[in-house]
Short mmCIF file of C-alpha atoms and ligand atoms in Angstrom, two decimals:
data_model
loop_
_atom_site.label_atom_id
_atom_site.label_comp_id
_atom_site.label_asym_id
_atom_site.label_seq_id
_atom_site.Cartn_x
_atom_site.Cartn_y
_atom_site.Cartn_z
CA UNK I 12 172.19 -79.41 -179.40
CA UNK I 13 170.90 -82.76 -179.83
CA UNK I 14 173.56 -85.45 -180.47
CA UNK I 15 172.38 -89.10 -180.57
CA UNK I 16 174.66 -92.24 -180.34
CA UNK I 17 172.77 -95.55 -181.25
CA UNK I 18 174.22 -98.67 -180.02
CA UNK I 19 172.65 -101.96 -181.19
CA UNK I 20 173.85 -105.47 -180.86
CA UNK I 21 172.94 -108.98 -179.52
CA UNK I 22 172.56 -109.82 -175.70
CA UNK I 23 175.91 -109.73 -173.89
CA UNK I 24 178.15 -108.39 -176.67
CA UNK I 25 179.29 -105.50 -174.27
CA UNK I 26 176.67 -102.72 -175.35
CA UNK I 27 175.98 -101.79 -171.97
CA UNK I 28 179.54 -101.45 -170.91
CA UNK I 29 180.41 -99.40 -173.95
CA UNK I 30 177.30 -97.29 -173.72
CA UNK I 31 177.95 -96.45 -170.17
CA UNK I 32 181.54 -95.58 -170.83
CA UNK I 33 180.62 -93.28 -173.89
CA UNK I 34 177.87 -91.51 -171.83
CA UNK I 35 180.39 -90.82 -169.07
CA UNK I 36 183.09 -89.73 -171.17
CA UNK I 37 181.11 -87.34 -173.23
CA UNK I 38 178.55 -86.23 -170.57
CA UNK I 39 175.57 -87.66 -172.51
CA UNK I 40 172.45 -89.11 -170.80
CA UNK I 41 172.11 -92.94 -171.34
CA UNK I 42 169.01 -95.03 -171.82
CA UNK I 43 169.15 -98.95 -171.82
CA UNK I 44 166.16 -99.52 -173.91
CA UNK I 45 166.23 -103.17 -173.04
CA UNK I 46 164.96 -102.14 -169.61
CA UNK I 47 161.76 -100.83 -171.34
CA UNK I 48 160.98 -104.30 -172.63
CA UNK I 49 161.93 -106.00 -169.44
CA UNK I 50 159.62 -103.46 -167.50
CA UNK I 51 156.94 -104.20 -169.95
CA UNK I 52 157.43 -107.99 -169.34
CA UNK I 53 157.13 -107.57 -165.78
CA UNK I 54 154.12 -105.04 -165.72
CA UNK I 55 152.19 -107.98 -167.66
CA UNK I 56 152.95 -110.55 -165.09
CA UNK I 57 152.08 -108.24 -162.30
CA UNK I 58 148.91 -106.63 -163.64
CA UNK I 59 147.41 -108.86 -166.07
CA UNK I 60 147.14 -106.15 -168.60
CA UNK I 61 147.50 -107.07 -172.22
CA UNK I 62 151.07 -106.59 -173.70
CA UNK I 63 150.09 -103.31 -175.28
CA UNK I 64 148.54 -102.10 -172.11
CA UNK I 65 151.65 -103.13 -170.15
CA UNK I 66 153.84 -101.25 -172.37
CA UNK I 67 151.70 -97.93 -172.14
CA UNK I 68 151.71 -98.40 -168.36
CA UNK I 69 155.49 -98.35 -168.05
CA UNK I 70 156.73 -95.28 -166.35
CA UNK I 71 160.47 -94.23 -165.85
CA UNK I 72 160.44 -95.26 -162.15
CA UNK I 73 159.85 -98.86 -163.46
CA UNK I 74 163.17 -98.92 -164.95
CA UNK I 75 164.86 -98.35 -161.77
CA UNK I 76 163.39 -101.42 -159.88
CA UNK I 77 165.38 -104.39 -158.76
CA UNK I 78 165.09 -107.81 -160.27
CA UNK I 79 164.71 -106.46 -164.18
CA UNK I 80 168.03 -108.20 -165.00
CA UNK I 81 167.33 -111.85 -164.40
CA UNK I 82 167.29 -114.53 -167.18
CA UNK I 83 163.48 -115.10 -166.74
CA UNK I 84 162.69 -111.37 -167.14
CA UNK I 85 165.12 -111.23 -170.38
CA UNK I 86 163.13 -114.21 -171.78
CA UNK I 87 159.88 -112.42 -171.26
CA UNK I 88 161.11 -109.19 -172.64
CA UNK I 89 162.37 -110.82 -175.77
CA UNK I 90 158.87 -112.34 -176.30
CA UNK I 91 156.92 -109.08 -175.52
CA UNK I 92 159.44 -107.43 -177.92
CA UNK I 93 158.06 -109.49 -181.05
CA UNK I 94 154.55 -107.79 -180.59
CA UNK I 95 154.33 -104.53 -182.80
CA UNK I 96 151.81 -102.85 -180.66
CA UNK I 97 154.33 -103.20 -177.59
CA UNK I 98 157.18 -101.72 -179.96
CA UNK I 99 154.81 -98.89 -181.03
CA UNK I 100 153.86 -97.87 -177.52
CA UNK I 101 157.53 -97.55 -176.69
CA UNK I 102 158.65 -95.30 -179.72
CA UNK I 103 157.79 -91.88 -178.31
CA UNK I 104 159.74 -92.29 -174.98
CA UNK I 105 162.86 -93.39 -176.75
CA UNK I 106 162.63 -90.56 -179.50
CA UNK I 107 162.28 -87.86 -176.89
CA UNK I 108 165.09 -89.20 -174.77
CA UNK I 109 167.34 -89.12 -177.91
CA UNK I 110 166.64 -85.65 -178.74
CA UNK I 111 167.33 -84.28 -175.31
CA UNK I 112 169.65 -81.43 -174.91
CA UNK I 113 173.33 -82.15 -174.18
CA UNK I 114 173.36 -85.50 -176.16
CA UNK I 115 172.19 -89.13 -175.60
CA UNK I 116 173.24 -92.64 -175.89
CA UNK I 117 170.62 -95.32 -176.40
CA UNK I 118 171.50 -99.02 -176.49
CA UNK I 119 169.16 -101.61 -177.83
CA UNK I 120 168.30 -103.77 -180.93
CA UNK I 121 166.80 -101.32 -183.28
CA UNK I 122 167.97 -97.82 -182.46
CA UNK I 123 169.91 -97.18 -185.51
CA UNK I 124 167.52 -98.95 -187.60
CA UNK I 125 163.96 -97.69 -186.56
CA UNK I 126 164.09 -95.60 -183.42
CA UNK I 127 166.87 -93.14 -184.45
CA UNK I 128 167.68 -93.63 -188.11
CA UNK I 129 169.06 -90.09 -188.16
CA UNK I 130 171.42 -90.82 -185.24
CA UNK I 131 174.80 -88.83 -185.36
CA UNK I 132 176.63 -92.14 -184.47
CA UNK I 133 175.51 -95.72 -185.12
CA UNK I 134 177.38 -98.59 -183.54
CA UNK I 135 176.82 -102.22 -183.89
CA UNK I 136 178.54 -104.14 -181.08
CA UNK I 137 178.62 -107.91 -181.45
CA UNK I 138 180.72 -111.03 -180.40
CA UNK I 139 180.42 -114.78 -181.24
CA UNK I 140 177.69 -116.56 -179.33
CA UNK I 141 180.15 -118.88 -177.49
CA UNK I 142 182.05 -115.82 -176.14
CA UNK I 143 178.81 -113.93 -175.23
CA UNK I 144 177.50 -116.95 -173.21
CA UNK I 145 180.81 -117.42 -171.62
CA UNK I 146 180.69 -113.84 -170.42
CA UNK I 147 177.31 -114.02 -168.99
CA UNK I 148 178.14 -117.46 -167.50
CA UNK I 149 181.02 -115.74 -165.54
CA UNK I 150 178.82 -112.67 -164.45
CA UNK I 151 176.14 -115.34 -163.04
CA UNK I 152 178.83 -117.16 -161.42
CA UNK I 153 180.12 -114.06 -159.71
CA UNK I 154 176.79 -113.04 -158.79
CA UNK I 155 176.43 -116.45 -157.01
CA UNK I 156 173.78 -117.67 -159.30
CA UNK I 157 173.97 -121.46 -160.25
CA UNK I 158 174.02 -122.00 -164.05
CA UNK I 159 175.52 -124.50 -166.71
CA UNK I 160 177.55 -122.95 -169.63
CA UNK I 161 175.59 -125.23 -172.18
CA UNK I 162 172.17 -123.69 -170.83
CA UNK I 163 173.42 -120.21 -171.05
CA UNK I 164 174.61 -120.88 -174.67
CA UNK I 165 171.23 -122.34 -175.59
CA UNK I 166 169.60 -119.35 -173.97
CA UNK I 167 171.83 -116.81 -175.93
CA UNK I 168 171.13 -118.67 -179.24
CA UNK I 169 167.36 -118.66 -178.70
CA UNK I 170 167.24 -115.05 -177.84
CA UNK I 171 169.45 -114.14 -180.81
CA UNK I 172 167.06 -116.27 -183.04
CA UNK I 173 164.07 -114.54 -181.78
CA UNK I 174 165.46 -110.89 -181.95
CA UNK I 175 166.92 -111.47 -185.31
CA UNK I 176 164.00 -113.46 -186.83
CA UNK I 177 161.18 -111.12 -185.83
CA UNK I 178 159.10 -109.30 -188.45
CA UNK I 179 158.90 -106.09 -186.81
CA UNK I 180 162.24 -104.07 -186.15
CA UNK I 181 164.45 -107.17 -186.18
CA UNK I 182 168.12 -106.95 -184.92
CA UNK I 183 170.41 -106.02 -187.75
CA UNK I 184 173.06 -103.51 -188.30
CA UNK I 185 172.11 -100.10 -189.81
CA UNK I 186 173.63 -99.78 -193.23
CA UNK I 187 175.83 -96.69 -191.99
CA UNK I 188 176.51 -98.45 -188.54
CA UNK I 189 180.35 -99.02 -187.43
CA UNK I 190 180.52 -102.70 -186.34
CA UNK I 191 182.65 -103.58 -183.30
CA UNK I 192 183.20 -107.13 -182.91
CA UNK I 193 184.31 -107.65 -179.42
CA UNK I 194 185.05 -111.43 -179.31
CA UNK I 195 188.89 -110.88 -179.12
CA UNK I 196 188.95 -107.38 -177.69
CA UNK I 197 189.43 -106.10 -174.24
CA UNK I 198 186.65 -103.88 -172.61
CA UNK I 199 189.27 -100.97 -172.85
CA UNK I 200 189.84 -101.66 -176.59
CA UNK I 201 186.13 -101.83 -177.46
CA UNK I 202 185.65 -98.72 -175.63
CA UNK I 203 188.40 -96.96 -177.43
CA UNK I 204 186.99 -97.90 -180.69
CA UNK I 205 183.50 -96.57 -179.74
CA UNK I 206 184.82 -93.29 -178.38
CA UNK I 207 187.03 -92.73 -181.45
CA UNK I 208 183.91 -93.04 -183.71
CA UNK I 209 181.92 -90.59 -181.47
CA UNK I 210 184.93 -88.08 -181.32
CA UNK I 211 185.22 -88.07 -185.01
CA UNK I 212 181.39 -87.11 -185.49
CA UNK I 213 181.58 -84.53 -182.75
CA UNK I 214 184.52 -82.86 -184.48
CA UNK I 215 182.54 -82.76 -187.78
CA UNK I 216 179.56 -81.30 -186.03
CA UNK I 217 181.57 -78.32 -184.63
O1 LIG P 547 169.24 -105.52 -174.10
P1 LIG P 547 168.41 -106.58 -173.12
O2 LIG P 547 169.11 -108.06 -173.09
O3 LIG P 547 168.13 -105.98 -171.84
O4 LIG P 547 166.99 -106.77 -173.96
C1 LIG P 547 165.94 -107.74 -173.53
C2 LIG P 547 165.16 -107.94 -174.62
O5 LIG P 547 164.33 -106.87 -175.09
C3 LIG P 547 165.78 -108.45 -175.90
O6 LIG P 547 166.06 -109.80 -175.98
C4 LIG P 547 165.04 -107.89 -177.18
C5 LIG P 547 164.23 -106.90 -176.53
N1 LIG P 547 164.84 -105.58 -177.02
C6 LIG P 547 164.35 -105.03 -178.15
O7 LIG P 547 163.52 -105.73 -178.96
N2 LIG P 547 164.45 -103.75 -178.75
C7 LIG P 547 165.36 -103.02 -177.97
N3 LIG P 547 165.65 -101.87 -178.49
C8 LIG P 547 165.92 -103.49 -176.74
C9 LIG P 547 165.55 -104.71 -176.26
#
């Protein structure tokens, strides 16, 4: 049986943590779709292909490579993600993943709105820009990377504006999404809300 959980939201809101926890708890496969755009950006730099050719050339092994999670690659990903041909080239892979046997969690920006509008569960995970910047800043510090909080906040705001302002598949909650604002929540609380939404739908499906 296919069962899809679509988790969308802005950068550093907690989507990744929630998605991994939900996948683990329910035994679903997980796809971080941001990695597809990150790998596309990197392919473009490495090959000199056009953005569309770069997206078409991405293979699953590219998602496992080191170095995809840097700020520089995130910025590049956000830029290539505004190009409709790039988005179109990545649709089939995501939809195939979503309908695999045993259930799937996909997290990104347009999963509930464009990629999987019929997903059984749609969550929109968000938090204030200040809170997200602070979390990202702490992660960078823990990873030993030099950063200034003002710069990280500026980066978060720019990426939000680009992801929400693009004409093709802008970041926004699906009409039937459950919104989880994690600004004042612990990770455990946010995961519990997400898991309760999934459990309720699973029970309905039986
Ligand atoms: O989730 P992330 O930070 O790894 O995503 C990197 C960029 O990729 C993000 O700024 C916008 C783009 N993206 C997208 O447009 N659609 C998705 N489903 C996932 C990511």
